[in-house]
Coordinates of C-alpha atoms in Angstrom, one line a residue:
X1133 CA 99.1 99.6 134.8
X1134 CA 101.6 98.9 137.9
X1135 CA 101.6 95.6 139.7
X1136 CA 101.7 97.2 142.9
X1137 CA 100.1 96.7 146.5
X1138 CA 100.8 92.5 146.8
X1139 CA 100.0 90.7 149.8
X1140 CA 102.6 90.3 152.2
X1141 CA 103.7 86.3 152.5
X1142 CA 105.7 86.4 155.0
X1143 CA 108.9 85.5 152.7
X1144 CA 111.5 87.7 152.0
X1145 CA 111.4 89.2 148.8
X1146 CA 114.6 88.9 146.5
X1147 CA 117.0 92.5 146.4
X1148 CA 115.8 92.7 143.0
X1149 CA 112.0 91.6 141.9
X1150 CA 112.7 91.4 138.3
X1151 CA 115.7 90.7 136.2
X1152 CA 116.1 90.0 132.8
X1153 CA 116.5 86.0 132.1
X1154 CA 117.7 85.5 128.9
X1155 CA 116.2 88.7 127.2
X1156 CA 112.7 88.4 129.5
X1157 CA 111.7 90.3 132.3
X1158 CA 111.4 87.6 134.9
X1159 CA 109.9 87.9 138.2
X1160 CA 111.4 86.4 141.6
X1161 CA 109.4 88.2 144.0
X1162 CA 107.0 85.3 145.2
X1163 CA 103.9 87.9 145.9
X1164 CA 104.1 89.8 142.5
X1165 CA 104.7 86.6 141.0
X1166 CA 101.3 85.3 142.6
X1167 CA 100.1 88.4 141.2
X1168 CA 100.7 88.4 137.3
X1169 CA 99.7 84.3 137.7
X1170 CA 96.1 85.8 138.9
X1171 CA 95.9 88.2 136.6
X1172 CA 95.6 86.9 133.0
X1173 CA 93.4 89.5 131.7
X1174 CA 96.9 91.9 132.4
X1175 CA 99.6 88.6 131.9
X1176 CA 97.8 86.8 129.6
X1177 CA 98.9 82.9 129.0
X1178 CA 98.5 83.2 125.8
X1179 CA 101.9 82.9 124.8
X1180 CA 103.5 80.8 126.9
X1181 CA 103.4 78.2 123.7
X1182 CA 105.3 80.4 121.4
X1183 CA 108.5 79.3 120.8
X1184 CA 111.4 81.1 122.8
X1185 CA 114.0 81.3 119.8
X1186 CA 111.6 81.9 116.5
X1187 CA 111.5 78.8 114.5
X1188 CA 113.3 78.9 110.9
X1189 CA 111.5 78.7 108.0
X1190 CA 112.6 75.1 107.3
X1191 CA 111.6 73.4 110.6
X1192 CA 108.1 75.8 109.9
X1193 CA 107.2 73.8 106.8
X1194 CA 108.1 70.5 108.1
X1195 CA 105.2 71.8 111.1
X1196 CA 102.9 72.7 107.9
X1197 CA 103.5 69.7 106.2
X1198 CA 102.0 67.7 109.2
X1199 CA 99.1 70.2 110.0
X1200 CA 100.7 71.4 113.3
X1201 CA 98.7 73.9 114.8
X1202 CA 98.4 74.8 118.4
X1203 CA 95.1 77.0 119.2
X1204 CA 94.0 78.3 122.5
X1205 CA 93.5 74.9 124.7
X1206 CA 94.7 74.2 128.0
X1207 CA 98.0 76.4 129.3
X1208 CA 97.7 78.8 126.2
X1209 CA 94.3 79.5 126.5
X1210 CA 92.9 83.1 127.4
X1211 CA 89.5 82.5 125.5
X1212 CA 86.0 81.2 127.3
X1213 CA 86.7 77.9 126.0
X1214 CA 89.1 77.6 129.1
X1215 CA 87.5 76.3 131.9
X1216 CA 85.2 74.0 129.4
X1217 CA 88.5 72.7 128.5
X1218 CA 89.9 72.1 131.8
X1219 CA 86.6 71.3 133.5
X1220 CA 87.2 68.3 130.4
X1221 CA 90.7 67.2 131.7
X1222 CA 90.8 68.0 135.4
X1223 CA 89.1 64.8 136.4
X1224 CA 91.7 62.8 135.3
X1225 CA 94.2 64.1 137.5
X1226 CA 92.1 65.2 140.6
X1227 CA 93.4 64.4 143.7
X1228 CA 91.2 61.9 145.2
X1229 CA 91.6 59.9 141.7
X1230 CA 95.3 60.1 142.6
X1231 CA 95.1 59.2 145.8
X1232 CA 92.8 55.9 144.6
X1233 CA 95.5 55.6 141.9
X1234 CA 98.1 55.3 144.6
X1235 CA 99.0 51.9 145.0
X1236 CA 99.2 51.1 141.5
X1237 CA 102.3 54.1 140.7
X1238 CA 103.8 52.4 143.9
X1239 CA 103.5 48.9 142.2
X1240 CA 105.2 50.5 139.2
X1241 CA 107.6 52.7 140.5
X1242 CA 108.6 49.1 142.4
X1243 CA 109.0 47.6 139.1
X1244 CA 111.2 50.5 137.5
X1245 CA 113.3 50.1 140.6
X1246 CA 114.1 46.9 140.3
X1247 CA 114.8 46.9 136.7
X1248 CA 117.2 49.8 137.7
X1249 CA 119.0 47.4 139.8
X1250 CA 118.9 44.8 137.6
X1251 CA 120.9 46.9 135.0
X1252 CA 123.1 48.1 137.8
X1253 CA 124.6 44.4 138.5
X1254 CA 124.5 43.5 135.1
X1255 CA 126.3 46.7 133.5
X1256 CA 127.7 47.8 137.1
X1257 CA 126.3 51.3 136.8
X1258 CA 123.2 52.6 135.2
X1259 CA 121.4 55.9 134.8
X1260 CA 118.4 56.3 136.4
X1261 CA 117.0 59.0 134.4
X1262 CA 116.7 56.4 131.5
X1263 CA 116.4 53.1 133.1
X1264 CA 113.7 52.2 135.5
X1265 CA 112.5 55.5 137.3
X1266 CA 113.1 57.2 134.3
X1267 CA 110.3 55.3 132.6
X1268 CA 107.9 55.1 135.5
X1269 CA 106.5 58.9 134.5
X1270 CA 105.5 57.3 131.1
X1271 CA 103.7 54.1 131.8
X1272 CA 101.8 56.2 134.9
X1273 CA 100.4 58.9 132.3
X1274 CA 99.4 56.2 129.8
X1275 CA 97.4 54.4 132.1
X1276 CA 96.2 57.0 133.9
X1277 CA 95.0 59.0 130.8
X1278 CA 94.0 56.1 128.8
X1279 CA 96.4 56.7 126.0
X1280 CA 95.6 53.6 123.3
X1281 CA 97.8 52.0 121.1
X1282 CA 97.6 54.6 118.6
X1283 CA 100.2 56.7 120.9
X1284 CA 102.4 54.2 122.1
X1285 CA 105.4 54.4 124.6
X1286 CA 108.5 54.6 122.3
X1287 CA 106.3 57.4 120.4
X1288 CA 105.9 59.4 122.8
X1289 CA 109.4 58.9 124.7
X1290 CA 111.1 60.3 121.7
X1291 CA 108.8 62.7 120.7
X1292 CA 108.7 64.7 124.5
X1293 CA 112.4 65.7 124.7
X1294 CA 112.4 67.3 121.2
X1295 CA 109.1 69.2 121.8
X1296 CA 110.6 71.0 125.1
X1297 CA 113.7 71.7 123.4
X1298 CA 111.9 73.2 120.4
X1299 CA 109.3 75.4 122.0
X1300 CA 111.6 76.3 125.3
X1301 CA 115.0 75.8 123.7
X1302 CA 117.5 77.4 121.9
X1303 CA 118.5 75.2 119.0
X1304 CA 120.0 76.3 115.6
X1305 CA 118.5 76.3 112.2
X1306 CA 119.5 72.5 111.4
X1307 CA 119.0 71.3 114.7
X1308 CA 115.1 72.7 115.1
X1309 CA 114.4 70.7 111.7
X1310 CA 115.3 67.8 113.6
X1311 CA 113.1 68.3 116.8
X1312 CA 110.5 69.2 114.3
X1313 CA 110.1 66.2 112.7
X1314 CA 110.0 63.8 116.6
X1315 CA 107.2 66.7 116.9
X1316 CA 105.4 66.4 113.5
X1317 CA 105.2 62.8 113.7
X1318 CA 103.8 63.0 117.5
X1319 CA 100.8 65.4 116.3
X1320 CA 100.0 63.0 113.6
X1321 CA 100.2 60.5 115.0
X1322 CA 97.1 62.3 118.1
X1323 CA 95.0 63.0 114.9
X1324 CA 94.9 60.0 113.5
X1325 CA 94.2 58.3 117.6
X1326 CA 91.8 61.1 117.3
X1327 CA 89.7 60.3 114.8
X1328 CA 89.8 56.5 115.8
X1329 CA 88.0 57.7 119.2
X1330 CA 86.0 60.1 117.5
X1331 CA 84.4 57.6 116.0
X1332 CA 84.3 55.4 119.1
X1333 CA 82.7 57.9 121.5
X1334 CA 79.1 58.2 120.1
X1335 CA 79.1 54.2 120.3
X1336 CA 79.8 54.8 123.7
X1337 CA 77.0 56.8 124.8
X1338 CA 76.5 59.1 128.0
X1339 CA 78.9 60.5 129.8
X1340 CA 81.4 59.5 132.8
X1341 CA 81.3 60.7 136.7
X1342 CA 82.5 64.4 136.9
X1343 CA 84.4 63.4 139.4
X1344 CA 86.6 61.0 137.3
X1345 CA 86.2 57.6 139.5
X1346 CA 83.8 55.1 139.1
X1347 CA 84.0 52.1 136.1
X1348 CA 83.8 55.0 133.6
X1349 CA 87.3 56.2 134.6
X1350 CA 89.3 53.2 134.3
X1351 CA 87.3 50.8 132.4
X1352 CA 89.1 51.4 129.8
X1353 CA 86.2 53.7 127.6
X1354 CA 87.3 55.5 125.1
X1355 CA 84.5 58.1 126.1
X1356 CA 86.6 58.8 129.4
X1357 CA 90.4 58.8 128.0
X1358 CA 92.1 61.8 127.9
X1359 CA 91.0 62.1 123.9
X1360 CA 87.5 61.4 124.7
X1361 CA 87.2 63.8 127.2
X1362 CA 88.0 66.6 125.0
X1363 CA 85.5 64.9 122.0
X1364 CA 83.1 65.5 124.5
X1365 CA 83.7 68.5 125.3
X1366 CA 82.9 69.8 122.1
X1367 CA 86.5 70.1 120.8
X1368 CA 87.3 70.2 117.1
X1369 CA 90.3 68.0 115.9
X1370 CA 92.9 71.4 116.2
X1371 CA 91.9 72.2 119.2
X1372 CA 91.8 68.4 120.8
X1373 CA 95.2 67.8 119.0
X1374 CA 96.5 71.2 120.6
X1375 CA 95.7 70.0 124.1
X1376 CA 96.5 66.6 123.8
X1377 CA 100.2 67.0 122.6
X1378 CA 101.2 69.2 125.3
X1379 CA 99.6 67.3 127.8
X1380 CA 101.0 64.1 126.8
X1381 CA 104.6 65.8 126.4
X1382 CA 104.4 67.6 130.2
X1383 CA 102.2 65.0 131.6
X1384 CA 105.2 62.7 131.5
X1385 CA 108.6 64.3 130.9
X1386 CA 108.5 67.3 133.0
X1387 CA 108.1 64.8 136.1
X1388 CA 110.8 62.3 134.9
X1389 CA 113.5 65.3 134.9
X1390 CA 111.6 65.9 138.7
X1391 CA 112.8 62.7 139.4
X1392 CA 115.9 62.8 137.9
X1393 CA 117.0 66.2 139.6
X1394 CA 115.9 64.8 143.0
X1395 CA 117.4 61.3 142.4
X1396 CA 120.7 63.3 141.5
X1397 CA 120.9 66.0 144.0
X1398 CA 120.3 62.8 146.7
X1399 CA 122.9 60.6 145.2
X1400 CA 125.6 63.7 145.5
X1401 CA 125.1 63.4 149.1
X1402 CA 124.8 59.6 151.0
X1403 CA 122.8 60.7 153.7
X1404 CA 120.3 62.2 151.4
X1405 CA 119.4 59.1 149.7
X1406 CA 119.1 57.5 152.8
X1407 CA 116.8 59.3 153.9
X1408 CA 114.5 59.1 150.8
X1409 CA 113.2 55.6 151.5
X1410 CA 112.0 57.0 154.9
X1411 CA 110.9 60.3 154.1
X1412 CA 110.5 60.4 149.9
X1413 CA 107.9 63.7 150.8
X1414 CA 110.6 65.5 152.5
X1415 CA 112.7 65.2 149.6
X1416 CA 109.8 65.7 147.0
X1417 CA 108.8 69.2 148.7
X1418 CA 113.0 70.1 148.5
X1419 CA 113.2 69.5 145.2
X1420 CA 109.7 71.3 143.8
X1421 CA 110.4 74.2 146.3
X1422 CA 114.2 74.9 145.0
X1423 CA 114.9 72.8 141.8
X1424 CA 111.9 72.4 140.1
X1425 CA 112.0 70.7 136.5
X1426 CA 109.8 73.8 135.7
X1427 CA 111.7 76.7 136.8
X1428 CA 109.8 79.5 134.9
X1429 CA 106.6 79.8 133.5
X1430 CA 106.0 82.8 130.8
X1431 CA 103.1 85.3 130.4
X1432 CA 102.9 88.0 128.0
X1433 CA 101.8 91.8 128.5
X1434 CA 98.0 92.6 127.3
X1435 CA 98.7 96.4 127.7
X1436 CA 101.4 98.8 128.7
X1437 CA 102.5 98.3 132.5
X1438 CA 105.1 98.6 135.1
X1439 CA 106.0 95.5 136.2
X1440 CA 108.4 95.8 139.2
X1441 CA 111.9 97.3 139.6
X1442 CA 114.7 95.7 137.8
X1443 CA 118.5 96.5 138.0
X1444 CA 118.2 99.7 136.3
X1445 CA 115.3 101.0 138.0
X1446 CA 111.2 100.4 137.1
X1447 CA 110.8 97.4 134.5
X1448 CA 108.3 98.8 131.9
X1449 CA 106.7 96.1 129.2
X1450 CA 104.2 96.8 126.6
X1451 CA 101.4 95.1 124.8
X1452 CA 102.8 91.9 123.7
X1453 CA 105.7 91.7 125.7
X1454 CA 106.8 88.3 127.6
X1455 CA 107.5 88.1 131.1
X1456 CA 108.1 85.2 133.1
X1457 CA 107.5 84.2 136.6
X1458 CA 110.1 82.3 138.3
X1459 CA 108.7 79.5 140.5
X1460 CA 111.3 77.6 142.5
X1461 CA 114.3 78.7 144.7
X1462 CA 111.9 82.1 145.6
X1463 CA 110.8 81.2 148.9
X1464 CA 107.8 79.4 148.8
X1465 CA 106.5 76.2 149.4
X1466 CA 106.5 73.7 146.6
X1467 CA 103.4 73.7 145.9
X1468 CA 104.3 77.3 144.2
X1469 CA 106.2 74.9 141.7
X1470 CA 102.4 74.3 139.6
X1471 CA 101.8 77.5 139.7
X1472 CA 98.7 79.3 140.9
X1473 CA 95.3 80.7 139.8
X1474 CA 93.3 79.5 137.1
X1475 CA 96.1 77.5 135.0
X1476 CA 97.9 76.3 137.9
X1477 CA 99.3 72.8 136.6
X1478 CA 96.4 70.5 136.4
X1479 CA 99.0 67.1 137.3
X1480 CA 100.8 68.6 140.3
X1481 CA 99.3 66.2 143.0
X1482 CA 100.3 63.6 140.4
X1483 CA 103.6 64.5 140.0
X1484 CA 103.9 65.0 143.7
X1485 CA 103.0 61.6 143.7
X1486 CA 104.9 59.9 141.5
X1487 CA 108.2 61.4 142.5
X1488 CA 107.6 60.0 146.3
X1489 CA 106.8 56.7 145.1
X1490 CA 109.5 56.6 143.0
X1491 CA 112.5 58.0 145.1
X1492 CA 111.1 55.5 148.2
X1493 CA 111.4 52.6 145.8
X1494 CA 114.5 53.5 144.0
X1495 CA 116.7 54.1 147.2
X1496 CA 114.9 51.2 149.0
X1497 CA 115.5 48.3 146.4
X1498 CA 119.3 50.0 145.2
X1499 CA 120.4 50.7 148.6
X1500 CA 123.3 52.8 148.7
X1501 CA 124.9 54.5 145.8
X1502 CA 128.1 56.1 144.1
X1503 CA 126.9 59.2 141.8
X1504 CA 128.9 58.9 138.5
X1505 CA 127.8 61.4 136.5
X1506 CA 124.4 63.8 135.6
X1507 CA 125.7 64.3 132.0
X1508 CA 125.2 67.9 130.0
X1509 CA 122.4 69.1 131.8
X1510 CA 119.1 70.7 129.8
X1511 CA 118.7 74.0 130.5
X1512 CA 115.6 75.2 128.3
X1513 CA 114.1 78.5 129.7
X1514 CA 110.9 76.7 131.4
X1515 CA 112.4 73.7 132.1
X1516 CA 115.6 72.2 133.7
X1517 CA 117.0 68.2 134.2
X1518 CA 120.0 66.5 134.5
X1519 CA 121.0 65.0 131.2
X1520 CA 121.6 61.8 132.4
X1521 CA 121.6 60.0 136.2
X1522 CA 124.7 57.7 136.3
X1523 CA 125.3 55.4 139.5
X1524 CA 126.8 52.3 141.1
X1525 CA 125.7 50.6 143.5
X1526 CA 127.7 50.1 146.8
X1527 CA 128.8 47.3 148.8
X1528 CA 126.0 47.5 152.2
X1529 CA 127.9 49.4 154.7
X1530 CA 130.1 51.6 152.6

């Protein structure tokens, strides 16, 4: 089939609609992007967990050896089970539980800031993607999701970078046997957590508000945790296991390389990171609509089609083939950032969030800044950060 007859948006397409991104057809037209993203009987999602550079037999046993399997959950998932899963998850990160959740990201975005600048005086510079803002992402999720102490922080801080890198990445042999075992000892680490609630929820009893407020939501029942949601739901230990590591590994990291890219791209330019105390939203919708953490999403082909024309004329794919849609620096809002249709990114009004509250905070409690370095930046092909987020602070007035 042809991807043909998109709405008009009332952007300008690119000269191109498709070019190849590191061997994948990959989308920049913002309309027949929208289109494959709605269309997931054709683009199916199904893929979009394989990994981008096959995995060695090596770093595939060390996966065996820990029962890693990832079968159709949330982003991967083209089955029925779908919107049972996400109907499961969504109220956890629906807006108005965001919004109500509000004050306490500001309180802790606050307190990464000021650690920040604590470092800053003691050490005279410090990197913001690590330090202070670059942990707010983490405790947020934790809360929000009611991880328990079976996943804690330093767990899940070193397991999230290697995960990216080894489904997204390019890594050799001997490095994917590294990123391997952070991931291996991440999933077992959900089964074991999952069996614990397992065991919890029947205690429990009932079931929480569907609309995830209320003393269910943040009394702390395991029943209403991320892991308990999906027990309920009817999920067997893969499949729970399946959506809980991904959602633990984006639900954090993806927005602390948001941050990071924003905190970077203002501290390049001293009347940017002015401005972020007064207007952190402005600078939030900059950053999702033009440097996204999450540059790309990918999609693979169901069937034979024409995608679009590419720089040697119509871009054909066939079953099975990946694509991607590219979905920042196209034109469109940042919104376009999550994604649209029905796996648009479930935590985008949290990550919208958390970025505001964080920049305000940072630039208000540092004041101004000297950018001393972003380090080697990560550039996986669905996802993007500077490597690190060096600064010093200036004398007022400078």
């Amino acid at each position: 089939m042809a991807v043909t007859g998109c709405p008009v948006t009332g952007h300008h397409a690119p000269a191109l609609p498709v070019v190849p991104h590191r061997g994948v057809p990959t989308v920049l037209d913002p309309a027949l992007g929208a289109a494959v993203m709605l269309d997931p009987a054709t683009w199916s999602p199904a893929g979009s967990m394989v990994a981008h550079r096959p995995l060695c037999p090596a770093a595939l046993r060390v996966l065996a050896r820990a029962g890693f399997a990832l079968p159709p959950a949330l982003a991967n998932n083209d089955t029925p089970s779908h919107p049972v899963l996400r109907g499961a998850v969504a109220p956890l990160l629906a807006a108005r539980r965001v919004r109500a959740w509000r004050p306490r990201i500001a309180a802790l975005a606050q307190q990464g800031a000021e650690e920040a600048l604590a470092a800053a005086r003691r050490d005279g510079e410090v990197d913001l993607a690590v330090v202070g803002p670059g942990r707010v992402p983490l405790a947020v999720m934790t809360e929000l999701l009611g991880i328990g102490e079976g996943l804690p922080h330093d767990l899940l801080a070193r397991s999230a970078a290697p995960a990216l890198e080894l489904f997204w990445g390019e890594a050799d042999d001997s490095r994917q046997v590294d990123l391997a075992g952070a991931c291996a000892e991440l999933y077992r680490a959900i089964r074991v957590e999952l069996r614990r609630v397992r065991a919890a929820v029947p205690a429990v009893g009932g079931d929480g508000p569907g609309d995830g407020t209320g003393p269910w939501a943040d009394a702390g029942a395991e029943a209403d945790g991320l892991l308990g949601r999906l027990v309920r739901a009817g999920c067997d230990d893969r499949v729970a296991a399946s959506a809980a590591f991904f959602t633990v590994v984006a639900g954090h990291e993806t927005t602390r390389w948001l941050v990071a890219g924003a905190l970077a791209r203002a501290a390049a330019q001293p009347h940017a990171w002015a401005r972020l105390a007064a207007d952190p939203g402005a600078a939030t919708e900059e950053v999702l609509a033009h440097h996204s953490s999450v540059p790309r999403w990918r999609r693979t082909a169901t069937t034979g089609a024409t995608l679009g024309e590419g720089p040697g004329g119509p871009v054909r794919v066939t079953a099975g083939d990946p694509v991607a849609v590219e979905l920042t620096g196209v034109g469109r809002p940042g919104s376009f950032a999550f994604g649209v249709g029905p796996h648009r990114c479930l935590g985008g009004e949290l990550a919208r969030v958390e970025t505001e509250e964080i920049l305000a905070a940072t630039a208000r409690t540092l004041g101004p800044v000297e950018l001393r370095s972003t380090g080697p930046r990560v550039d996986l092909f669905s996802f993007q950060s500077p490597g690190a987020v060096r600064v010093a602070p200036l004398p007022l007035g400078a």
